[in-house]
Every structure is written in C-alpha cells, then in structure tokens.
Amino acid sequence: MTDYNKILESAGLRPTDAREAVLGALYRIGRPASHGEVAEALKGQLDRVTIYRNLYLLEEARLAHKVQGVDGKWRFCAHDPDVVGCPGDHPHFLCLSCGKMICLLGQTLPHVDVPDGVKVQGKQLVVYGLCPECSRDRQK
Amino acid sequence: MTDYNKILESAGLRPTDAREAVLGALYRIGRPASHGEVAEALKGQLDRVTIYRNLYLLEEARLAHKVQGVDGKWRFCAHDPDVVGCPGDHPHFLCLSCGKMICLLGQTLPHVDVPDGVKVQGKQLVVYGLCPECSRDRQK
DNA sequence: TTCCTAATGCAACCGAGTTGCATTTTGAGG
DNA sequence: CCTCAAAATGCAACTCGGTTGCATTAGGAA
C-alpha cells in the first residue's frame, strides 16, 4: 500500500485522515474523477465540503490537475508522484452518457495565438461523445 | 436593421418576438454570450426560461454555436447568416475576471486521437486567463 | 501537557440550469 | 375575418454542483 502521507508531506500538506482518503480515492479511480465520484468511492465517510476543499488543495499542491467537462463538473486526476512537470497538458475525453472522463495521453495541447495583452493562465481541450461501452449500449 | 425574422424562418423556426429579441441580442453582443449576458441585454423583457429555451433552439437550428467556459456557463454565439459550415470550430478565450469570452478566429481545432470505439460528438478548446482590460486593471 | 493554528463538519446559502403546467400567441384552414 | 389545435411563453418550484460562515475538533510545535 502506497504511503499517501509521505506524498502529502513532500508536497507541503499536513497529512490528515481526510486528505489521505481523498488522495487514495483519486489514485484508485485512476482517471479524472468528479467530486461525486470521489464521494461515492468514500461512501460518505467524509463531509462533502471536506472533499471539495481537499480536492482543491491537492490541485494547488500540484498533486492533481483538474479539468472541467462540458457537463460543468470539475474532475480531478492524481498525478503519479514521480511524474515531473504539469501532467494535465493533454486533451481529455468526456462520455456524455456515463460521465466518465479519460486522459488522452501522448498528445499535447496545441499552441494558441491570443490577442495582444491577453494573459493566459491555462487551457483545456475537451472531446466529448460516447465511450465504447455507452456507444455499444445505444445500438442495442 | 437586419430582418431577424427572415433568418429565423429560413432556419425553420417560427419567428416570434422573443426569438427575434434573443437572436438580435446575440448579434449585437457580437461574441459568445452567456444566458446572463443575454438577459441583461434584454433588460428583463423576457422570462429567463424563455431565453434558455430559445438559446437552445437557435443552437439546434444552427444559427448559433455554444461553448462552455471553465466557469461552467454556456455561451452562445450567433453565426453570420452567410457563413457556411460550423463556425464554432475554433478555440475560445475566457476572461476569468470579467467573464467575457471571445472567439479566436483563424485557428482551427487540432485533430485528436481517441481510443477505439469512442464516438466523438464534439470538442472544444478553451484558453482562459485575463483579457487586456482586466490584466491592466490588476497591475494598478 | 499546553495552546495556537489548521482542518473538519454542519447548516445554510448561491446561482445556473431544468421541469411541469397553465396561459397566451401563432398561423393554417375554413 | 373567425376557429382551433399546436407551439411558445411565463411562472413557480425544483435540482444540483459548488461555496461560505462558523462552531468544534485534531495536529504538532513549544
């Protein structure tokens, strides 16, 4: 079992039970997970607000990156602690039917020209549609 | 004054006062506008629900395209009636401070490889940060 | 052990978007 | 110019993801 507390401490975060649980849930899910998915994985053992705050904290501490799907929900994806740089710099796919999001690794986001004076803080490329499972279910 | 009713009819939509007002507001704003921006432009002359429904209808009728900003709000942008094809196929910039979104014309969305079996229905590339005005204001 | 700070839980709130339904408007047919 | 069914609108209530304020609890340095 991975020592999540070590990871939390090395990122400058106080290792608490809640924090450990949230980070563990993200690792276990293994793809960008919404607050709801994390809450479900933790079976109500934590308050919703605590989950929200810790997801936000993990992202601030660069232990996870976040992407928003076209359903308006933010999803958080835990980084492999050995990965260097911002691992969120790739497109994501969102299934509109089941709500699962997956990272499209191995591809990078294109450079985008912006008007003079614009200060870019980030960008995200979201592809949406039906995942293989949901696509198959629809045809039946 | 443009004849919005003509445009509506040619798109197969019944030309009503509300429809004309919403389409006119989108043209006047000239950039992707959220429901709130449209409502403000119309100064409460229409019910919020009517605006929502007509924005959705305009998009279905291909008179506008919609993009979602990282603030979770959908924004609708009226097409020039003479433009052919889907005019939403370009990146968008969202100012996190004032909430204004602008189309980054002249650039196209990259091709994205997706896993086998995935059915793509659309994609969007959103760049976010501070627009020139807000960027300037922050420095003061 | 003490004590201050950070973290958590709880309740209430916010705002974008949606739904159901009664009322009004539209326009085709007479 | 009427009639009438279908479409559009307005209103109220609701859903749900996310946020805020505040009292309580846990963490960890002295």
Short mmCIF file of C-alpha atoms (C1' of nucleotides) in Angstrom, two decimals:
data_model
loop_
_atom_site.label_atom_id
_atom_site.label_comp_id
_atom_site.label_asym_id
_atom_site.label_seq_id
_atom_site.Cartn_x
_atom_site.Cartn_y
_atom_site.Cartn_z
CA MET A 1 0.00 0.00 0.00
CA THR A 2 1.32 3.37 -1.04
CA ASP A 3 2.20 5.77 1.71
CA TYR A 4 -0.05 8.68 0.84
CA ASN A 5 1.09 10.61 3.90
CA LYS A 6 4.64 10.73 2.57
CA ILE A 7 3.35 12.17 -0.67
CA LEU A 8 1.22 14.72 1.14
CA GLU A 9 4.10 15.84 3.35
CA SER A 10 6.54 16.16 0.48
CA ALA A 11 4.01 18.43 -1.20
CA GLY A 12 3.85 20.61 1.88
CA LEU A 13 0.42 19.45 3.05
CA ARG A 14 -0.43 18.33 6.55
CA PRO A 15 -1.20 14.63 6.33
CA THR A 16 -4.68 14.13 7.74
CA ASP A 17 -7.04 11.18 7.52
CA ALA A 18 -9.36 13.04 5.18
CA ARG A 19 -6.54 14.11 2.91
CA GLU A 20 -5.15 10.61 2.76
CA ALA A 21 -8.58 9.21 1.93
CA VAL A 22 -9.23 11.69 -0.88
CA LEU A 23 -5.81 11.23 -2.45
CA GLY A 24 -6.15 7.47 -2.15
CA ALA A 25 -9.55 7.58 -3.84
CA LEU A 26 -8.12 9.58 -6.74
CA TYR A 27 -5.29 7.10 -7.21
CA ARG A 28 -7.66 4.15 -7.02
CA ILE A 29 -10.10 5.63 -9.55
CA GLY A 30 -7.18 6.24 -11.88
CA ARG A 31 -8.88 8.77 -14.16
CA PRO A 32 -10.17 12.32 -13.67
CA ALA A 33 -12.88 11.99 -11.04
CA SER A 34 -15.62 14.44 -10.12
CA HIS A 35 -16.46 15.33 -6.56
CA GLY A 36 -19.42 12.98 -6.79
CA GLU A 37 -17.28 10.07 -7.89
CA VAL A 38 -14.86 10.67 -5.03
CA ALA A 39 -17.70 10.96 -2.53
CA GLU A 40 -19.16 7.72 -3.78
CA ALA A 41 -15.79 5.99 -3.54
CA LEU A 42 -15.53 7.15 0.06
CA LYS A 43 -19.05 6.02 0.89
CA GLY A 44 -19.99 9.09 2.88
CA GLN A 45 -17.13 8.76 5.30
CA LEU A 46 -16.28 12.43 4.76
CA ASP A 47 -18.34 15.60 4.59
CA ARG A 48 -18.92 16.91 1.05
CA VAL A 49 -17.29 20.21 1.91
CA THR A 50 -14.16 18.49 3.22
CA ILE A 51 -13.85 16.62 -0.06
CA TYR A 52 -14.28 19.81 -2.08
CA ARG A 53 -11.67 21.62 -0.04
CA ASN A 54 -9.16 18.80 -0.20
CA LEU A 55 -9.58 18.29 -3.93
CA TYR A 56 -8.88 21.97 -4.38
CA LEU A 57 -5.87 21.73 -2.06
CA LEU A 58 -4.41 18.75 -3.88
CA GLU A 59 -4.62 20.69 -7.09
CA GLU A 60 -2.95 23.73 -5.54
CA ALA A 61 -0.18 21.49 -4.23
CA ARG A 62 0.30 20.09 -7.73
CA LEU A 63 -0.60 16.56 -6.69
CA ALA A 64 -3.53 16.59 -9.10
CA HIS A 65 -4.75 18.54 -12.07
CA LYS A 66 -8.29 19.50 -12.79
CA VAL A 67 -10.37 19.68 -15.95
CA GLN A 68 -13.94 20.72 -16.43
CA GLY A 69 -16.19 18.62 -18.59
CA VAL A 70 -18.94 20.07 -20.76
CA ASP A 71 -21.35 18.97 -18.03
CA GLY A 72 -19.90 21.74 -15.88
CA LYS A 73 -18.39 19.40 -13.31
CA TRP A 74 -14.74 19.69 -12.37
CA ARG A 75 -12.76 16.49 -12.38
CA PHE A 76 -9.51 15.89 -10.54
CA CYS A 77 -6.81 13.46 -11.56
CA ALA A 78 -3.97 12.46 -9.23
CA HIS A 79 -0.52 12.62 -10.72
CA ASP A 80 1.94 9.85 -10.49
CA PRO A 81 4.25 11.28 -7.79
CA ASP A 82 7.26 10.57 -9.97
CA VAL A 83 5.99 12.49 -12.95
CA VAL A 84 7.65 15.84 -13.46
CA GLY A 85 6.01 18.93 -14.91
CA CYS A 86 2.29 19.57 -15.33
CA PRO A 87 0.70 16.30 -16.32
CA GLY A 88 -2.56 17.97 -17.27
CA ASP A 89 -1.21 19.18 -20.57
CA HIS A 90 -3.15 16.76 -22.75
CA PRO A 91 -6.66 16.51 -24.18
CA HIS A 92 -9.44 14.80 -22.24
CA PHE A 93 -12.43 12.81 -23.36
CA LEU A 94 -15.79 13.00 -21.60
CA CYS A 95 -18.56 10.46 -22.08
CA LEU A 96 -21.86 12.34 -22.10
CA SER A 97 -23.76 9.21 -21.15
CA CYS A 98 -21.91 7.74 -18.17
CA GLY A 99 -19.92 10.84 -17.24
CA LYS A 100 -16.56 9.11 -17.21
CA MET A 101 -13.58 11.19 -18.26
CA ILE A 102 -10.33 9.80 -19.56
CA CYS A 103 -6.95 11.39 -20.23
CA LEU A 104 -5.81 11.27 -23.84
CA LEU A 105 -2.15 10.73 -23.08
CA GLY A 106 0.61 11.01 -25.61
CA GLN A 107 -0.90 14.10 -27.20
CA THR A 108 -0.17 17.68 -26.30
CA LEU A 109 -2.30 20.78 -26.45
CA PRO A 110 -1.62 23.00 -29.45
CA HIS A 111 -0.20 26.45 -29.15
CA VAL A 112 -2.98 29.01 -29.42
CA ASP A 113 -2.44 32.58 -30.54
CA VAL A 114 -4.22 35.13 -28.40
CA PRO A 115 -4.73 38.86 -28.93
CA ASP A 116 -2.14 41.30 -27.61
CA GLY A 117 -2.43 41.99 -23.93
CA VAL A 118 -4.17 38.75 -23.05
CA LYS A 119 -2.61 36.93 -20.10
CA VAL A 120 -3.05 33.17 -20.49
CA GLN A 121 -3.39 31.18 -17.27
CA GLY A 122 -4.35 27.83 -18.73
CA LYS A 123 -6.16 25.98 -21.44
CA GLN A 124 -8.09 22.76 -21.85
CA LEU A 125 -9.16 20.69 -24.81
CA VAL A 126 -12.18 18.53 -24.12
CA VAL A 127 -13.50 16.00 -26.61
CA TYR A 128 -16.94 14.65 -25.81
CA GLY A 129 -19.27 11.97 -27.07
CA LEU A 130 -19.86 8.34 -26.16
CA CYS A 131 -17.32 5.96 -24.68
CA PRO A 132 -17.06 2.45 -26.18
CA GLU A 133 -19.34 0.89 -23.54
CA CYS A 134 -22.09 3.51 -23.82
CA SER A 135 -21.77 3.58 -27.60
CA ARG A 136 -22.41 -0.15 -27.69
CA ASP A 137 -25.39 0.12 -25.31
CA ARG A 138 -27.02 2.72 -27.52
CA GLN A 139 -27.00 0.46 -30.56
CA LYS A 140 -28.97 -2.31 -28.85
CA MET B 1 -31.92 46.93 -39.25
CA THR B 2 -31.42 43.33 -40.04
CA ASP B 3 -34.52 41.29 -40.58
CA TYR B 4 -34.10 38.64 -37.92
CA ASN B 5 -37.46 37.10 -38.77
CA LYS B 6 -36.23 36.21 -42.25
CA ILE B 7 -33.24 34.47 -40.73
CA LEU B 8 -35.42 32.61 -38.27
CA GLU B 9 -37.84 31.45 -40.94
CA SER B 10 -35.11 30.28 -43.27
CA ALA B 11 -33.78 28.17 -40.41
CA GLY B 12 -37.19 26.61 -39.93
CA LEU B 13 -38.07 28.46 -36.75
CA ARG B 14 -41.33 30.26 -36.11
CA PRO B 15 -40.48 33.97 -35.94
CA THR B 16 -41.72 35.20 -32.57
CA ASP B 17 -40.96 38.39 -30.68
CA ALA B 18 -38.93 36.54 -28.10
CA ARG B 19 -36.92 34.68 -30.70
CA GLU B 20 -36.20 37.87 -32.60
CA ALA B 21 -35.11 39.60 -29.41
CA VAL B 22 -32.75 36.83 -28.37
CA LEU B 23 -31.18 36.49 -31.81
CA GLY B 24 -30.86 40.25 -32.06
CA ALA B 25 -29.14 40.39 -28.67
CA LEU B 26 -26.64 37.75 -29.73
CA TYR B 27 -25.81 39.66 -32.91
CA ARG B 28 -25.48 42.92 -31.02
CA ILE B 29 -23.19 41.45 -28.37
CA GLY B 30 -21.05 40.01 -31.15
CA ARG B 31 -19.21 37.45 -29.05
CA PRO B 32 -20.23 34.28 -27.23
CA ALA B 33 -22.73 35.43 -24.61
CA SER B 34 -23.98 33.62 -21.55
CA HIS B 35 -27.65 33.44 -20.62
CA GLY B 36 -26.99 36.14 -18.05
CA GLU B 37 -25.46 38.49 -20.60
CA VAL B 38 -28.40 38.00 -22.92
CA ALA B 39 -30.88 38.56 -20.10
CA GLU B 40 -29.08 41.75 -19.14
CA ALA B 41 -29.07 42.95 -22.74
CA LEU B 42 -32.82 42.38 -22.87
CA LYS B 43 -33.40 44.17 -19.57
CA GLY B 44 -35.86 41.65 -18.21
CA GLN B 45 -38.24 41.94 -21.12
CA LEU B 46 -38.30 38.14 -21.36
CA ASP B 47 -38.60 35.35 -18.83
CA ARG B 48 -35.33 33.57 -18.02
CA VAL B 49 -36.77 30.25 -19.12
CA THR B 50 -37.81 31.66 -22.48
CA ILE B 51 -34.26 32.87 -23.05
CA TYR B 52 -32.81 29.48 -22.13
CA ARG B 53 -35.18 27.67 -24.45
CA ASN B 54 -34.59 29.98 -27.36
CA LEU B 55 -30.82 29.92 -27.00
CA TYR B 56 -31.01 26.16 -27.12
CA LEU B 57 -33.29 26.33 -30.15
CA LEU B 58 -31.03 28.71 -32.03
CA GLU B 59 -28.18 26.31 -31.48
CA GLU B 60 -30.25 23.36 -32.69
CA ALA B 61 -31.21 25.34 -35.77
CA ARG B 62 -27.53 26.04 -36.41
CA LEU B 63 -27.97 29.79 -36.07
CA ALA B 64 -25.55 29.82 -33.17
CA HIS B 65 -22.90 27.62 -31.63
CA LYS B 66 -22.29 27.12 -27.96
CA VAL B 67 -19.16 26.76 -25.87
CA GLN B 68 -18.79 26.23 -22.19
CA GLY B 69 -16.29 28.29 -20.25
CA VAL B 70 -14.32 26.96 -17.32
CA ASP B 71 -16.80 28.83 -15.12
CA GLY B 72 -19.39 26.24 -16.15
CA LYS B 73 -21.58 28.70 -18.03
CA TRP B 74 -22.61 28.00 -21.58
CA ARG B 75 -22.11 30.81 -24.04
CA PHE B 76 -23.90 31.20 -27.35
CA CYS B 77 -22.54 32.98 -30.38
CA ALA B 78 -24.73 33.87 -33.37
CA HIS B 79 -23.35 32.96 -36.76
CA ASP B 80 -23.16 35.34 -39.60
CA PRO B 81 -26.08 34.03 -41.68
CA ASP B 82 -23.84 33.95 -44.74
CA VAL B 83 -21.20 31.74 -43.16
CA VAL B 84 -21.32 28.14 -44.27
CA GLY B 85 -20.35 25.14 -42.17
CA CYS B 86 -19.93 25.01 -38.41
CA PRO B 87 -18.40 28.29 -37.31
CA GLY B 88 -17.68 27.01 -33.82
CA ASP B 89 -14.62 25.09 -34.93
CA HIS B 90 -12.05 27.41 -33.37
CA PRO B 91 -10.55 27.99 -29.92
CA HIS B 92 -12.16 30.41 -27.46
CA PHE B 93 -10.70 32.64 -24.81
CA LEU B 94 -12.43 33.25 -21.50
CA CYS B 95 -11.51 36.09 -19.14
CA LEU B 96 -11.74 34.75 -15.59
CA SER B 97 -12.15 38.27 -14.22
CA CYS B 98 -14.90 39.87 -16.32
CA GLY B 99 -16.32 36.67 -17.80
CA LYS B 100 -16.12 37.86 -21.39
CA MET B 101 -15.46 35.17 -23.98
CA ILE B 102 -14.00 35.83 -27.40
CA CYS B 103 -13.64 33.66 -30.48
CA LEU B 104 -10.07 33.04 -31.58
CA LEU B 105 -10.77 33.10 -35.29
CA GLY B 106 -8.36 31.99 -37.94
CA GLN B 107 -7.26 28.97 -35.95
CA THR B 108 -8.74 25.52 -36.10
CA LEU B 109 -9.05 22.79 -33.51
CA PRO B 110 -6.44 20.05 -33.80
CA HIS B 111 -7.31 16.50 -34.66
CA VAL B 112 -7.41 14.39 -31.51
CA ASP B 113 -6.87 10.67 -31.46
CA VAL B 114 -9.35 8.79 -29.33
CA PRO B 115 -9.41 5.15 -28.24
CA ASP B 116 -11.14 2.58 -30.44
CA GLY B 117 -14.89 2.52 -30.08
CA VAL B 118 -15.22 6.09 -28.86
CA LYS B 119 -17.87 8.07 -30.72
CA VAL B 120 -16.89 11.76 -30.88
CA GLN B 121 -19.75 14.25 -30.89
CA GLY B 122 -17.78 17.44 -30.47
CA LYS B 123 -14.78 19.11 -28.95
CA GLN B 124 -13.82 22.47 -27.55
CA LEU B 125 -10.58 24.22 -26.78
CA VAL B 126 -10.86 26.91 -24.15
CA VAL B 127 -7.99 29.18 -23.21
CA TYR B 128 -8.51 31.16 -20.03
CA GLY B 129 -6.81 33.94 -18.15
CA LEU B 130 -7.13 37.71 -18.14
CA CYS B 131 -8.25 39.87 -21.03
CA PRO B 132 -6.24 43.02 -21.83
CA GLU B 133 -8.57 45.30 -19.85
CA CYS B 134 -8.66 43.15 -16.72
CA SER B 135 -4.94 42.44 -16.98
CA ARG B 136 -4.27 46.16 -16.96
CA ASP B 137 -6.61 46.72 -14.01
CA ARG B 138 -4.82 44.10 -11.92
CA GLN B 139 -1.46 45.84 -12.26
CA LYS B 140 -2.67 49.12 -10.79
"C1'" DT C 1 0.68 18.78 28.59
"C1'" DT C 2 -0.42 23.36 26.67
"C1'" DC C 3 -2.05 26.19 23.26
"C1'" DC C 4 -2.42 28.22 18.83
"C1'" DT C 5 -3.38 27.07 14.16
"C1'" DA C 6 -5.19 24.30 10.71
"C1'" DA C 7 -8.75 21.06 9.40
"C1'" DT C 8 -13.32 19.25 9.71
"C1'" DG C 9 -18.41 19.04 10.00
"C1'" DC C 10 -22.70 21.21 9.74
"C1'" DA C 11 -26.10 24.26 8.04
"C1'" DA C 12 -27.34 27.48 5.17
"C1'" DC C 13 -26.78 29.65 1.00
"C1'" DC C 14 -25.94 30.70 -4.21
"C1'" DG C 15 -26.72 30.54 -8.99
"C1'" DA C 16 -27.07 28.18 -13.45
"C1'" DG C 17 -29.99 25.36 -15.48
"C1'" DT C 18 -34.42 22.38 -15.76
"C1'" DT C 19 -39.27 20.79 -15.37
"C1'" DG C 20 -44.36 20.93 -15.13
"C1'" DC C 21 -48.20 23.28 -16.11
"C1'" DA C 22 -51.46 26.92 -17.01
"C1'" DT C 23 -51.93 30.81 -20.19
"C1'" DT C 24 -51.10 33.17 -24.42
"C1'" DT C 25 -49.74 33.54 -29.16
"C1'" DT C 26 -49.30 31.86 -33.85
"C1'" DG C 27 -50.90 30.67 -38.22
"C1'" DA C 28 -53.32 27.23 -41.13
"C1'" DG C 29 -58.00 26.02 -42.66
"C1'" DG C 30 -62.41 27.28 -43.15
"C1'" DC D 1 -62.41 37.63 -40.63
"C1'" DC D 2 -63.17 33.54 -37.30
"C1'" DT D 3 -61.87 28.99 -35.20
"C1'" DC D 4 -58.96 25.95 -33.15
"C1'" DA D 5 -55.03 22.96 -32.35
"C1'" DA D 6 -50.23 23.30 -31.84
"C1'" DA D 7 -46.42 25.89 -30.47
"C1'" DA D 8 -44.43 29.36 -27.50
"C1'" DT D 9 -44.31 31.86 -23.26
"C1'" DG D 10 -44.46 32.94 -18.25
"C1'" DC D 11 -44.47 31.47 -13.65
"C1'" DA D 12 -43.27 28.68 -9.77
"C1'" DA D 13 -40.90 25.30 -7.98
"C1'" DC D 14 -37.12 22.35 -8.10
"C1'" DT D 15 -32.26 20.12 -8.89
"C1'" DC D 16 -27.61 20.02 -8.09
"C1'" DG D 17 -22.75 21.35 -8.09
"C1'" DG D 18 -20.36 24.31 -5.62
"C1'" DT D 19 -19.43 27.92 -1.79
"C1'" DT D 20 -19.45 30.38 2.73
"C1'" DG D 21 -19.64 31.18 7.79
"C1'" DC D 22 -18.93 29.42 11.98
"C1'" DA D 23 -18.53 26.37 15.85
"C1'" DT D 24 -15.99 22.15 17.03
"C1'" DT D 25 -12.10 19.01 16.71
"C1'" DA D 26 -7.47 17.45 15.57
"C1'" DG D 27 -2.43 18.38 14.76
"C1'" DG D 28 2.00 19.43 16.23
"C1'" DA D 29 5.49 22.69 17.97
"C1'" DA D 30 6.98 24.64 22.34
#
